[in-house]
Amino acid sequence: MNLGHLGMIAQVPLIVAMILQHTRPLNKFKVMKNPIALLSNDWHIVKDNIAEFNANWDEMIAVCKKYDVSDVVIGGDMFTASASQRLPVLLAVKRAIKKATAQKLYLTIANGNHDYIDEEAIEGYCHLYAGVDENLDIVDVYKVLEWEDCKFALVVMSYFPENGSFVERLKALKDDLVNQYKYDLDHVILYIHEGIVGWTGTKDEIMTSTNEKLNSFIFASDLFRKVKEANRE
């Protein structure tokens, strides 16, 4: 499916991604300032790492305060175990949410694949916290985030199986962005918790693969193209 130049952020490492407001048109990526949101995912809390989870959460809050960021977007996998959650884990997440919102942070949380019992369901474990605070929003399918004087929108989408409803839901999202929200897709960043396999094979098969996307990425440089050609001879 052609998404034009729709920007994508997927599987962003924990507490490292900041959305920065552009001070020039989007076709001139030279000057940026003022982080406006912190993106984070894959917290993977379990009973045995609650202390580490709390330390990381405190670090996230500190980073937001340091850079005067008020929006936090969690893109999936707050939890680890899909089958069930222990009470200490559920309470630790609830306390963490309340701690962040008490610092005037607005949390947007999407479910990842580890946050569901049924991956095709709308509601996951994160929905247990829906309504606990006015500064918390739990994403069902997707949510569009906009900021004043910002030239782009951030769209965060919950996980759905790649071999299930994901593609159809992504198509529906694209239609909504264009027809309902009237967005130019060049001005949209899509933050998803997905992994789509473009190619699989062995270290030997990669040298003879005719997959165009694989070759344009792995063998983009002159050096690696020469290596591939030499391997064919």
JSON list of C-alpha atoms in Angstrom, two decimals:
[
{"chain": "A", "resi": 1, "resn": "MET", "atom": "CA", "xyz": [0.00, 0.00, 0.00]},
{"chain": "A", "resi": 2, "resn": "ASN", "atom": "CA", "xyz": [1.35, 3.38, -0.98]},
{"chain": "A", "resi": 3, "resn": "LEU", "atom": "CA", "xyz": [1.30, 5.79, 1.95]},
{"chain": "A", "resi": 4, "resn": "GLY", "atom": "CA", "xyz": [3.05, 8.52, 0.05]},
{"chain": "A", "resi": 5, "resn": "HIS", "atom": "CA", "xyz": [5.65, 10.10, 2.29]},
{"chain": "A", "resi": 6, "resn": "LEU", "atom": "CA", "xyz": [3.80, 9.29, 5.50]},
{"chain": "A", "resi": 7, "resn": "GLY", "atom": "CA", "xyz": [6.47, 9.31, 8.18]},
{"chain": "A", "resi": 8, "resn": "MET", "atom": "CA", "xyz": [6.75, 6.23, 10.35]},
{"chain": "A", "resi": 9, "resn": "ILE", "atom": "CA", "xyz": [8.18, 5.69, 13.81]},
{"chain": "A", "resi": 10, "resn": "ALA", "atom": "CA", "xyz": [8.08, 2.05, 14.87]},
{"chain": "A", "resi": 11, "resn": "GLN", "atom": "CA", "xyz": [9.58, 0.33, 17.91]},
{"chain": "A", "resi": 12, "resn": "VAL", "atom": "CA", "xyz": [11.21, 3.45, 19.30]},
{"chain": "A", "resi": 13, "resn": "PRO", "atom": "CA", "xyz": [13.69, 2.49, 22.06]},
{"chain": "A", "resi": 14, "resn": "LEU", "atom": "CA", "xyz": [12.69, 3.31, 25.63]},
{"chain": "A", "resi": 15, "resn": "ILE", "atom": "CA", "xyz": [12.86, 6.99, 26.55]},
{"chain": "A", "resi": 16, "resn": "VAL", "atom": "CA", "xyz": [14.95, 8.21, 23.66]},
{"chain": "A", "resi": 17, "resn": "ALA", "atom": "CA", "xyz": [12.59, 9.68, 21.10]},
{"chain": "A", "resi": 18, "resn": "MET", "atom": "CA", "xyz": [11.53, 13.30, 21.18]},
{"chain": "A", "resi": 19, "resn": "ILE", "atom": "CA", "xyz": [9.17, 14.94, 18.72]},
{"chain": "A", "resi": 20, "resn": "LEU", "atom": "CA", "xyz": [10.62, 18.32, 17.83]},
{"chain": "A", "resi": 21, "resn": "GLN", "atom": "CA", "xyz": [8.63, 21.26, 16.56]},
{"chain": "A", "resi": 22, "resn": "HIS", "atom": "CA", "xyz": [9.76, 22.57, 13.19]},
{"chain": "A", "resi": 23, "resn": "THR", "atom": "CA", "xyz": [10.44, 26.28, 12.88]},
{"chain": "A", "resi": 24, "resn": "ARG", "atom": "CA", "xyz": [10.56, 26.12, 9.07]},
{"chain": "A", "resi": 25, "resn": "PRO", "atom": "CA", "xyz": [8.35, 24.42, 6.46]},
{"chain": "A", "resi": 26, "resn": "LEU", "atom": "CA", "xyz": [8.59, 20.63, 6.45]},
{"chain": "A", "resi": 27, "resn": "ASN", "atom": "CA", "xyz": [10.50, 20.59, 3.19]},
{"chain": "A", "resi": 28, "resn": "LYS", "atom": "CA", "xyz": [13.39, 22.35, 4.94]},
{"chain": "A", "resi": 29, "resn": "PHE", "atom": "CA", "xyz": [14.64, 20.19, 7.79]},
{"chain": "A", "resi": 30, "resn": "LYS", "atom": "CA", "xyz": [17.39, 22.57, 8.89]},
{"chain": "A", "resi": 31, "resn": "VAL", "atom": "CA", "xyz": [16.15, 24.24, 12.04]},
{"chain": "A", "resi": 32, "resn": "MET", "atom": "CA", "xyz": [14.24, 22.49, 14.82]},
{"chain": "A", "resi": 33, "resn": "LYS", "atom": "CA", "xyz": [13.68, 23.45, 18.42]},
{"chain": "A", "resi": 34, "resn": "ASN", "atom": "CA", "xyz": [11.51, 22.87, 21.43]},
{"chain": "A", "resi": 35, "resn": "PRO", "atom": "CA", "xyz": [10.67, 19.19, 21.98]},
{"chain": "A", "resi": 36, "resn": "ILE", "atom": "CA", "xyz": [6.91, 18.84, 22.29]},
{"chain": "A", "resi": 37, "resn": "ALA", "atom": "CA", "xyz": [6.41, 15.15, 23.09]},
{"chain": "A", "resi": 38, "resn": "LEU", "atom": "CA", "xyz": [8.31, 12.17, 24.41]},
{"chain": "A", "resi": 39, "resn": "LEU", "atom": "CA", "xyz": [7.72, 8.81, 22.70]},
{"chain": "A", "resi": 40, "resn": "SER", "atom": "CA", "xyz": [8.43, 5.56, 24.49]},
{"chain": "A", "resi": 41, "resn": "ASN", "atom": "CA", "xyz": [7.50, 1.89, 24.28]},
{"chain": "A", "resi": 42, "resn": "ASP", "atom": "CA", "xyz": [8.42, -1.63, 25.36]},
{"chain": "A", "resi": 43, "resn": "TRP", "atom": "CA", "xyz": [8.44, -1.07, 29.11]},
{"chain": "A", "resi": 44, "resn": "HIS", "atom": "CA", "xyz": [7.68, -4.76, 29.67]},
{"chain": "A", "resi": 45, "resn": "ILE", "atom": "CA", "xyz": [6.94, -4.62, 33.35]},
{"chain": "A", "resi": 46, "resn": "VAL", "atom": "CA", "xyz": [6.80, -7.92, 35.27]},
{"chain": "A", "resi": 47, "resn": "LYS", "atom": "CA", "xyz": [6.76, -8.76, 38.96]},
{"chain": "A", "resi": 48, "resn": "ASP", "atom": "CA", "xyz": [10.54, -9.11, 39.08]},
{"chain": "A", "resi": 49, "resn": "ASN", "atom": "CA", "xyz": [11.43, -5.76, 37.49]},
{"chain": "A", "resi": 50, "resn": "ILE", "atom": "CA", "xyz": [9.05, -3.35, 39.22]},
{"chain": "A", "resi": 51, "resn": "ALA", "atom": "CA", "xyz": [11.96, -1.48, 40.84]},
{"chain": "A", "resi": 52, "resn": "GLU", "atom": "CA", "xyz": [13.64, -1.01, 37.47]},
{"chain": "A", "resi": 53, "resn": "PHE", "atom": "CA", "xyz": [10.32, 0.01, 35.91]},
{"chain": "A", "resi": 54, "resn": "ASN", "atom": "CA", "xyz": [9.87, 2.66, 38.60]},
{"chain": "A", "resi": 55, "resn": "ALA", "atom": "CA", "xyz": [13.41, 3.96, 38.08]},
{"chain": "A", "resi": 56, "resn": "ASN", "atom": "CA", "xyz": [12.89, 4.23, 34.33]},
{"chain": "A", "resi": 57, "resn": "TRP", "atom": "CA", "xyz": [9.54, 5.93, 34.86]},
{"chain": "A", "resi": 58, "resn": "ASP", "atom": "CA", "xyz": [11.14, 8.49, 37.18]},
{"chain": "A", "resi": 59, "resn": "GLU", "atom": "CA", "xyz": [13.82, 9.10, 34.55]},
{"chain": "A", "resi": 60, "resn": "MET", "atom": "CA", "xyz": [11.13, 9.69, 31.93]},
{"chain": "A", "resi": 61, "resn": "ILE", "atom": "CA", "xyz": [9.42, 12.26, 34.16]},
{"chain": "A", "resi": 62, "resn": "ALA", "atom": "CA", "xyz": [12.76, 13.96, 34.82]},
{"chain": "A", "resi": 63, "resn": "VAL", "atom": "CA", "xyz": [13.49, 14.17, 31.09]},
{"chain": "A", "resi": 64, "resn": "CYS", "atom": "CA", "xyz": [10.10, 15.72, 30.45]},
{"chain": "A", "resi": 65, "resn": "LYS", "atom": "CA", "xyz": [10.68, 18.30, 33.16]},
{"chain": "A", "resi": 66, "resn": "LYS", "atom": "CA", "xyz": [14.16, 19.09, 31.91]},
{"chain": "A", "resi": 67, "resn": "TYR", "atom": "CA", "xyz": [12.92, 19.80, 28.38]},
{"chain": "A", "resi": 68, "resn": "ASP", "atom": "CA", "xyz": [9.55, 21.26, 29.39]},
{"chain": "A", "resi": 69, "resn": "VAL", "atom": "CA", "xyz": [7.62, 18.46, 27.66]},
{"chain": "A", "resi": 70, "resn": "SER", "atom": "CA", "xyz": [4.05, 17.85, 28.75]},
{"chain": "A", "resi": 71, "resn": "ASP", "atom": "CA", "xyz": [2.98, 15.08, 26.33]},
{"chain": "A", "resi": 72, "resn": "VAL", "atom": "CA", "xyz": [4.09, 11.47, 26.73]},
{"chain": "A", "resi": 73, "resn": "VAL", "atom": "CA", "xyz": [3.07, 8.87, 24.15]},
{"chain": "A", "resi": 74, "resn": "ILE", "atom": "CA", "xyz": [3.59, 5.20, 24.98]},
{"chain": "A", "resi": 75, "resn": "GLY", "atom": "CA", "xyz": [3.43, 3.12, 21.85]},
{"chain": "A", "resi": 76, "resn": "GLY", "atom": "CA", "xyz": [2.82, -0.35, 23.24]},
{"chain": "A", "resi": 77, "resn": "ASP", "atom": "CA", "xyz": [4.00, -3.20, 25.45]},
{"chain": "A", "resi": 78, "resn": "MET", "atom": "CA", "xyz": [3.60, -1.65, 28.86]},
{"chain": "A", "resi": 79, "resn": "PHE", "atom": "CA", "xyz": [3.30, -5.25, 30.05]},
{"chain": "A", "resi": 80, "resn": "THR", "atom": "CA", "xyz": [5.13, -8.49, 29.32]},
{"chain": "A", "resi": 81, "resn": "ALA", "atom": "CA", "xyz": [2.80, -11.41, 30.05]},
{"chain": "A", "resi": 82, "resn": "SER", "atom": "CA", "xyz": [-0.13, -11.63, 27.65]},
{"chain": "A", "resi": 83, "resn": "ALA", "atom": "CA", "xyz": [-2.02, -14.36, 29.49]},
{"chain": "A", "resi": 84, "resn": "SER", "atom": "CA", "xyz": [-2.50, -12.56, 32.81]},
{"chain": "A", "resi": 85, "resn": "GLN", "atom": "CA", "xyz": [-1.10, -9.83, 35.07]},
{"chain": "A", "resi": 86, "resn": "ARG", "atom": "CA", "xyz": [-0.17, -10.08, 38.74]},
{"chain": "A", "resi": 87, "resn": "LEU", "atom": "CA", "xyz": [-1.74, -7.59, 41.12]},
{"chain": "A", "resi": 88, "resn": "PRO", "atom": "CA", "xyz": [1.61, -5.92, 42.09]},
{"chain": "A", "resi": 89, "resn": "VAL", "atom": "CA", "xyz": [2.26, -5.26, 38.39]},
{"chain": "A", "resi": 90, "resn": "LEU", "atom": "CA", "xyz": [-1.17, -3.74, 37.80]},
{"chain": "A", "resi": 91, "resn": "LEU", "atom": "CA", "xyz": [-0.83, -1.55, 40.89]},
{"chain": "A", "resi": 92, "resn": "ALA", "atom": "CA", "xyz": [2.70, -0.45, 39.93]},
{"chain": "A", "resi": 93, "resn": "VAL", "atom": "CA", "xyz": [1.47, 0.78, 36.56]},
{"chain": "A", "resi": 94, "resn": "LYS", "atom": "CA", "xyz": [-1.47, 2.57, 38.17]},
{"chain": "A", "resi": 95, "resn": "ARG", "atom": "CA", "xyz": [0.83, 4.34, 40.63]},
{"chain": "A", "resi": 96, "resn": "ALA", "atom": "CA", "xyz": [3.20, 5.27, 37.80]},
{"chain": "A", "resi": 97, "resn": "ILE", "atom": "CA", "xyz": [0.36, 6.80, 35.80]},
{"chain": "A", "resi": 98, "resn": "LYS", "atom": "CA", "xyz": [-0.85, 8.81, 38.78]},
{"chain": "A", "resi": 99, "resn": "LYS", "atom": "CA", "xyz": [2.70, 9.96, 39.50]},
{"chain": "A", "resi": 100, "resn": "ALA", "atom": "CA", "xyz": [3.13, 11.24, 35.96]},
{"chain": "A", "resi": 101, "resn": "THR", "atom": "CA", "xyz": [-0.22, 12.99, 35.76]},
{"chain": "A", "resi": 102, "resn": "ALA", "atom": "CA", "xyz": [0.44, 14.61, 39.14]},
{"chain": "A", "resi": 103, "resn": "GLN", "atom": "CA", "xyz": [3.44, 16.24, 37.43]},
{"chain": "A", "resi": 104, "resn": "LYS", "atom": "CA", "xyz": [1.02, 17.68, 34.83]},
{"chain": "A", "resi": 105, "resn": "LEU", "atom": "CA", "xyz": [2.07, 15.23, 32.14]},
{"chain": "A", "resi": 106, "resn": "TYR", "atom": "CA", "xyz": [-0.56, 14.11, 29.64]},
{"chain": "A", "resi": 107, "resn": "LEU", "atom": "CA", "xyz": [-0.26, 10.39, 28.85]},
{"chain": "A", "resi": 108, "resn": "THR", "atom": "CA", "xyz": [-1.43, 8.72, 25.67]},
{"chain": "A", "resi": 109, "resn": "ILE", "atom": "CA", "xyz": [-1.04, 4.94, 25.89]},
{"chain": "A", "resi": 110, "resn": "ALA", "atom": "CA", "xyz": [-1.55, 2.44, 23.07]},
{"chain": "A", "resi": 111, "resn": "ASN", "atom": "CA", "xyz": [-1.65, -1.31, 23.51]},
{"chain": "A", "resi": 112, "resn": "GLY", "atom": "CA", "xyz": [1.16, -3.45, 22.08]},
{"chain": "A", "resi": 113, "resn": "ASN", "atom": "CA", "xyz": [1.01, -7.15, 21.29]},
{"chain": "A", "resi": 114, "resn": "HIS", "atom": "CA", "xyz": [2.03, -8.04, 24.86]},
{"chain": "A", "resi": 115, "resn": "ASP", "atom": "CA", "xyz": [-0.83, -5.95, 26.23]},
{"chain": "A", "resi": 116, "resn": "TYR", "atom": "CA", "xyz": [-3.61, -8.17, 24.86]},
{"chain": "A", "resi": 117, "resn": "ILE", "atom": "CA", "xyz": [-5.11, -11.52, 25.62]},
{"chain": "A", "resi": 118, "resn": "ASP", "atom": "CA", "xyz": [-6.85, -11.37, 22.23]},
{"chain": "A", "resi": 119, "resn": "GLU", "atom": "CA", "xyz": [-4.72, -9.42, 19.75]},
{"chain": "A", "resi": 120, "resn": "GLU", "atom": "CA", "xyz": [-7.72, -8.65, 17.55]},
{"chain": "A", "resi": 121, "resn": "ALA", "atom": "CA", "xyz": [-9.65, -7.11, 20.44]},
{"chain": "A", "resi": 122, "resn": "ILE", "atom": "CA", "xyz": [-9.94, -3.36, 20.86]},
{"chain": "A", "resi": 123, "resn": "GLU", "atom": "CA", "xyz": [-9.38, -3.48, 24.61]},
{"chain": "A", "resi": 124, "resn": "GLY", "atom": "CA", "xyz": [-6.16, -4.64, 26.21]},
{"chain": "A", "resi": 125, "resn": "TYR", "atom": "CA", "xyz": [-4.69, -4.50, 29.70]},
{"chain": "A", "resi": 126, "resn": "CYS", "atom": "CA", "xyz": [-4.01, -0.77, 29.38]},
{"chain": "A", "resi": 127, "resn": "HIS", "atom": "CA", "xyz": [-7.75, -0.19, 29.14]},
{"chain": "A", "resi": 128, "resn": "LEU", "atom": "CA", "xyz": [-7.98, -1.13, 32.82]},
{"chain": "A", "resi": 129, "resn": "TYR", "atom": "CA", "xyz": [-6.75, 2.41, 33.51]},
{"chain": "A", "resi": 130, "resn": "ALA", "atom": "CA", "xyz": [-9.16, 4.22, 31.22]},
{"chain": "A", "resi": 131, "resn": "GLY", "atom": "CA", "xyz": [-10.87, 6.96, 33.19]},
{"chain": "A", "resi": 132, "resn": "VAL", "atom": "CA", "xyz": [-8.55, 6.90, 36.19]},
{"chain": "A", "resi": 133, "resn": "ASP", "atom": "CA", "xyz": [-7.24, 10.37, 35.38]},
{"chain": "A", "resi": 134, "resn": "GLU", "atom": "CA", "xyz": [-8.34, 13.21, 33.11]},
{"chain": "A", "resi": 135, "resn": "ASN", "atom": "CA", "xyz": [-4.75, 13.50, 31.83]},
{"chain": "A", "resi": 136, "resn": "LEU", "atom": "CA", "xyz": [-4.73, 9.93, 30.54]},
{"chain": "A", "resi": 137, "resn": "ASP", "atom": "CA", "xyz": [-6.02, 8.64, 27.22]},
{"chain": "A", "resi": 138, "resn": "ILE", "atom": "CA", "xyz": [-5.98, 4.96, 26.27]},
{"chain": "A", "resi": 139, "resn": "VAL", "atom": "CA", "xyz": [-5.95, 4.43, 22.50]},
{"chain": "A", "resi": 140, "resn": "ASP", "atom": "CA", "xyz": [-8.54, 2.10, 21.00]},
{"chain": "A", "resi": 141, "resn": "VAL", "atom": "CA", "xyz": [-7.47, 1.85, 17.35]},
{"chain": "A", "resi": 142, "resn": "TYR", "atom": "CA", "xyz": [-5.66, 5.13, 16.74]},
{"chain": "A", "resi": 143, "resn": "LYS", "atom": "CA", "xyz": [-5.39, 8.67, 18.04]},
{"chain": "A", "resi": 144, "resn": "VAL", "atom": "CA", "xyz": [-4.37, 11.86, 16.24]},
{"chain": "A", "resi": 145, "resn": "LEU", "atom": "CA", "xyz": [-2.30, 14.30, 18.29]},
{"chain": "A", "resi": 146, "resn": "GLU", "atom": "CA", "xyz": [-1.90, 17.91, 17.22]},
{"chain": "A", "resi": 147, "resn": "TRP", "atom": "CA", "xyz": [-0.07, 20.85, 18.74]},
{"chain": "A", "resi": 148, "resn": "GLU", "atom": "CA", "xyz": [-0.66, 24.54, 18.31]},
{"chain": "A", "resi": 149, "resn": "ASP", "atom": "CA", "xyz": [1.58, 26.16, 15.68]},
{"chain": "A", "resi": 150, "resn": "CYS", "atom": "CA", "xyz": [2.96, 22.72, 14.76]},
{"chain": "A", "resi": 151, "resn": "LYS", "atom": "CA", "xyz": [3.04, 21.86, 11.07]},
{"chain": "A", "resi": 152, "resn": "PHE", "atom": "CA", "xyz": [2.50, 18.12, 11.47]},
{"chain": "A", "resi": 153, "resn": "ALA", "atom": "CA", "xyz": [0.35, 15.65, 13.37]},
{"chain": "A", "resi": 154, "resn": "LEU", "atom": "CA", "xyz": [1.37, 12.52, 15.24]},
{"chain": "A", "resi": 155, "resn": "VAL", "atom": "CA", "xyz": [-0.83, 9.44, 14.83]},
{"chain": "A", "resi": 156, "resn": "VAL", "atom": "CA", "xyz": [-0.36, 6.64, 17.33]},
{"chain": "A", "resi": 157, "resn": "MET", "atom": "CA", "xyz": [-1.93, 3.28, 16.51]},
{"chain": "A", "resi": 158, "resn": "SER", "atom": "CA", "xyz": [-2.43, 0.27, 18.75]},
{"chain": "A", "resi": 159, "resn": "TYR", "atom": "CA", "xyz": [-1.12, -3.12, 17.73]},
{"chain": "A", "resi": 160, "resn": "PHE", "atom": "CA", "xyz": [-3.15, -5.46, 15.56]},
{"chain": "A", "resi": 161, "resn": "PRO", "atom": "CA", "xyz": [-1.76, -8.66, 13.99]},
{"chain": "A", "resi": 162, "resn": "GLU", "atom": "CA", "xyz": [0.23, -8.15, 10.81]},
{"chain": "A", "resi": 163, "resn": "ASN", "atom": "CA", "xyz": [-1.38, -11.29, 9.34]},
{"chain": "A", "resi": 164, "resn": "GLY", "atom": "CA", "xyz": [-4.79, -10.24, 10.67]},
{"chain": "A", "resi": 165, "resn": "SER", "atom": "CA", "xyz": [-6.63, -6.92, 10.65]},
{"chain": "A", "resi": 166, "resn": "PHE", "atom": "CA", "xyz": [-3.62, -4.59, 10.68]},
{"chain": "A", "resi": 167, "resn": "VAL", "atom": "CA", "xyz": [-3.45, -3.84, 6.95]},
{"chain": "A", "resi": 168, "resn": "GLU", "atom": "CA", "xyz": [-7.18, -3.12, 6.67]},
{"chain": "A", "resi": 169, "resn": "ARG", "atom": "CA", "xyz": [-7.09, -0.94, 9.77]},
{"chain": "A", "resi": 170, "resn": "LEU", "atom": "CA", "xyz": [-4.10, 0.94, 8.36]},
{"chain": "A", "resi": 171, "resn": "LYS", "atom": "CA", "xyz": [-5.95, 1.53, 5.09]},
{"chain": "A", "resi": 172, "resn": "ALA", "atom": "CA", "xyz": [-8.95, 2.81, 7.04]},
{"chain": "A", "resi": 173, "resn": "LEU", "atom": "CA", "xyz": [-6.66, 5.10, 9.03]},
{"chain": "A", "resi": 174, "resn": "LYS", "atom": "CA", "xyz": [-5.19, 6.51, 5.84]},
{"chain": "A", "resi": 175, "resn": "ASP", "atom": "CA", "xyz": [-8.68, 7.18, 4.49]},
{"chain": "A", "resi": 176, "resn": "ASP", "atom": "CA", "xyz": [-9.66, 8.92, 7.73]},
{"chain": "A", "resi": 177, "resn": "LEU", "atom": "CA", "xyz": [-6.56, 11.12, 7.66]},
{"chain": "A", "resi": 178, "resn": "VAL", "atom": "CA", "xyz": [-7.22, 12.22, 4.10]},
{"chain": "A", "resi": 179, "resn": "ASN", "atom": "CA", "xyz": [-11.02, 12.42, 4.03]},
{"chain": "A", "resi": 180, "resn": "GLN", "atom": "CA", "xyz": [-12.00, 13.21, 7.62]},
{"chain": "A", "resi": 181, "resn": "TYR", "atom": "CA", "xyz": [-9.03, 15.14, 8.95]},
{"chain": "A", "resi": 182, "resn": "LYS", "atom": "CA", "xyz": [-8.04, 16.61, 5.56]},
{"chain": "A", "resi": 183, "resn": "TYR", "atom": "CA", "xyz": [-4.35, 15.96, 6.16]},
{"chain": "A", "resi": 184, "resn": "ASP", "atom": "CA", "xyz": [-1.56, 16.07, 3.65]},
{"chain": "A", "resi": 185, "resn": "LEU", "atom": "CA", "xyz": [0.14, 12.77, 4.47]},
{"chain": "A", "resi": 186, "resn": "ASP", "atom": "CA", "xyz": [3.52, 14.46, 4.12]},
{"chain": "A", "resi": 187, "resn": "HIS", "atom": "CA", "xyz": [2.65, 16.21, 7.38]},
{"chain": "A", "resi": 188, "resn": "VAL", "atom": "CA", "xyz": [1.82, 13.08, 9.37]},
{"chain": "A", "resi": 189, "resn": "ILE", "atom": "CA", "xyz": [4.07, 10.91, 11.54]},
{"chain": "A", "resi": 190, "resn": "LEU", "atom": "CA", "xyz": [2.71, 7.41, 12.15]},
{"chain": "A", "resi": 191, "resn": "TYR", "atom": "CA", "xyz": [3.83, 5.79, 15.40]},
{"chain": "A", "resi": 192, "resn": "ILE", "atom": "CA", "xyz": [3.03, 2.08, 15.35]},
{"chain": "A", "resi": 193, "resn": "HIS", "atom": "CA", "xyz": [3.98, -1.10, 17.18]},
{"chain": "A", "resi": 194, "resn": "GLU", "atom": "CA", "xyz": [4.34, -3.46, 14.23]},
{"chain": "A", "resi": 195, "resn": "GLY", "atom": "CA", "xyz": [6.88, -5.51, 12.42]},
{"chain": "A", "resi": 196, "resn": "ILE", "atom": "CA", "xyz": [6.24, -6.46, 8.80]},
{"chain": "A", "resi": 197, "resn": "VAL", "atom": "CA", "xyz": [8.57, -9.02, 7.25]},
{"chain": "A", "resi": 198, "resn": "GLY", "atom": "CA", "xyz": [9.86, -7.81, 3.91]},
{"chain": "A", "resi": 199, "resn": "TRP", "atom": "CA", "xyz": [12.33, -10.65, 3.38]},
{"chain": "A", "resi": 200, "resn": "THR", "atom": "CA", "xyz": [13.61, -13.75, 5.16]},
{"chain": "A", "resi": 201, "resn": "GLY", "atom": "CA", "xyz": [16.60, -15.91, 4.33]},
{"chain": "A", "resi": 202, "resn": "THR", "atom": "CA", "xyz": [20.07, -17.04, 5.30]},
{"chain": "A", "resi": 203, "resn": "LYS", "atom": "CA", "xyz": [23.37, -15.18, 5.15]},
{"chain": "A", "resi": 204, "resn": "ASP", "atom": "CA", "xyz": [24.09, -17.01, 1.91]},
{"chain": "A", "resi": 205, "resn": "GLU", "atom": "CA", "xyz": [20.70, -16.34, 0.33]},
{"chain": "A", "resi": 206, "resn": "ILE", "atom": "CA", "xyz": [20.98, -12.62, 1.00]},
{"chain": "A", "resi": 207, "resn": "MET", "atom": "CA", "xyz": [23.83, -12.45, -1.51]},
{"chain": "A", "resi": 208, "resn": "THR", "atom": "CA", "xyz": [21.68, -13.83, -4.33]},
{"chain": "A", "resi": 209, "resn": "SER", "atom": "CA", "xyz": [18.33, -12.32, -3.40]},
{"chain": "A", "resi": 210, "resn": "THR", "atom": "CA", "xyz": [16.49, -10.35, -6.08]},
{"chain": "A", "resi": 211, "resn": "ASN", "atom": "CA", "xyz": [14.31, -8.54, -3.53]},
{"chain": "A", "resi": 212, "resn": "GLU", "atom": "CA", "xyz": [14.45, -4.93, -4.71]},
{"chain": "A", "resi": 213, "resn": "LYS", "atom": "CA", "xyz": [13.78, -3.33, -1.33]},
{"chain": "A", "resi": 214, "resn": "LEU", "atom": "CA", "xyz": [16.33, -5.55, 0.39]},
{"chain": "A", "resi": 215, "resn": "ASN", "atom": "CA", "xyz": [19.01, -4.80, -2.18]},
{"chain": "A", "resi": 216, "resn": "SER", "atom": "CA", "xyz": [18.36, -1.05, -2.21]},
{"chain": "A", "resi": 217, "resn": "PHE", "atom": "CA", "xyz": [18.77, -0.98, 1.58]},
{"chain": "A", "resi": 218, "resn": "ILE", "atom": "CA", "xyz": [21.51, -3.52, 2.35]},
{"chain": "A", "resi": 219, "resn": "PHE", "atom": "CA", "xyz": [23.51, -3.00, -0.83]},
{"chain": "A", "resi": 220, "resn": "ALA", "atom": "CA", "xyz": [23.01, 0.75, -1.20]},
{"chain": "A", "resi": 221, "resn": "SER", "atom": "CA", "xyz": [26.71, 1.64, -1.08]},
{"chain": "A", "resi": 222, "resn": "ASP", "atom": "CA", "xyz": [29.19, 1.03, -3.88]},
{"chain": "A", "resi": 223, "resn": "LEU", "atom": "CA", "xyz": [31.27, -1.17, -1.58]},
{"chain": "A", "resi": 224, "resn": "PHE", "atom": "CA", "xyz": [28.46, -3.57, -0.73]},
{"chain": "A", "resi": 225, "resn": "ARG", "atom": "CA", "xyz": [27.24, -3.66, -4.33]},
{"chain": "A", "resi": 226, "resn": "LYS", "atom": "CA", "xyz": [30.74, -4.73, -5.36]},
{"chain": "A", "resi": 227, "resn": "VAL", "atom": "CA", "xyz": [30.72, -7.42, -2.65]},
{"chain": "A", "resi": 228, "resn": "LYS", "atom": "CA", "xyz": [27.43, -8.76, -3.95]},
{"chain": "A", "resi": 229, "resn": "GLU", "atom": "CA", "xyz": [28.65, -8.73, -7.56]},
{"chain": "A", "resi": 230, "resn": "ALA", "atom": "CA", "xyz": [31.88, -10.47, -6.60]},
{"chain": "A", "resi": 231, "resn": "ASN", "atom": "CA", "xyz": [29.89, -13.16, -4.83]},
{"chain": "A", "resi": 232, "resn": "ARG", "atom": "CA", "xyz": [27.97, -13.86, -8.01]},
{"chain": "A", "resi": 233, "resn": "GLU", "atom": "CA", "xyz": [31.12, -14.45, -10.05]}
]
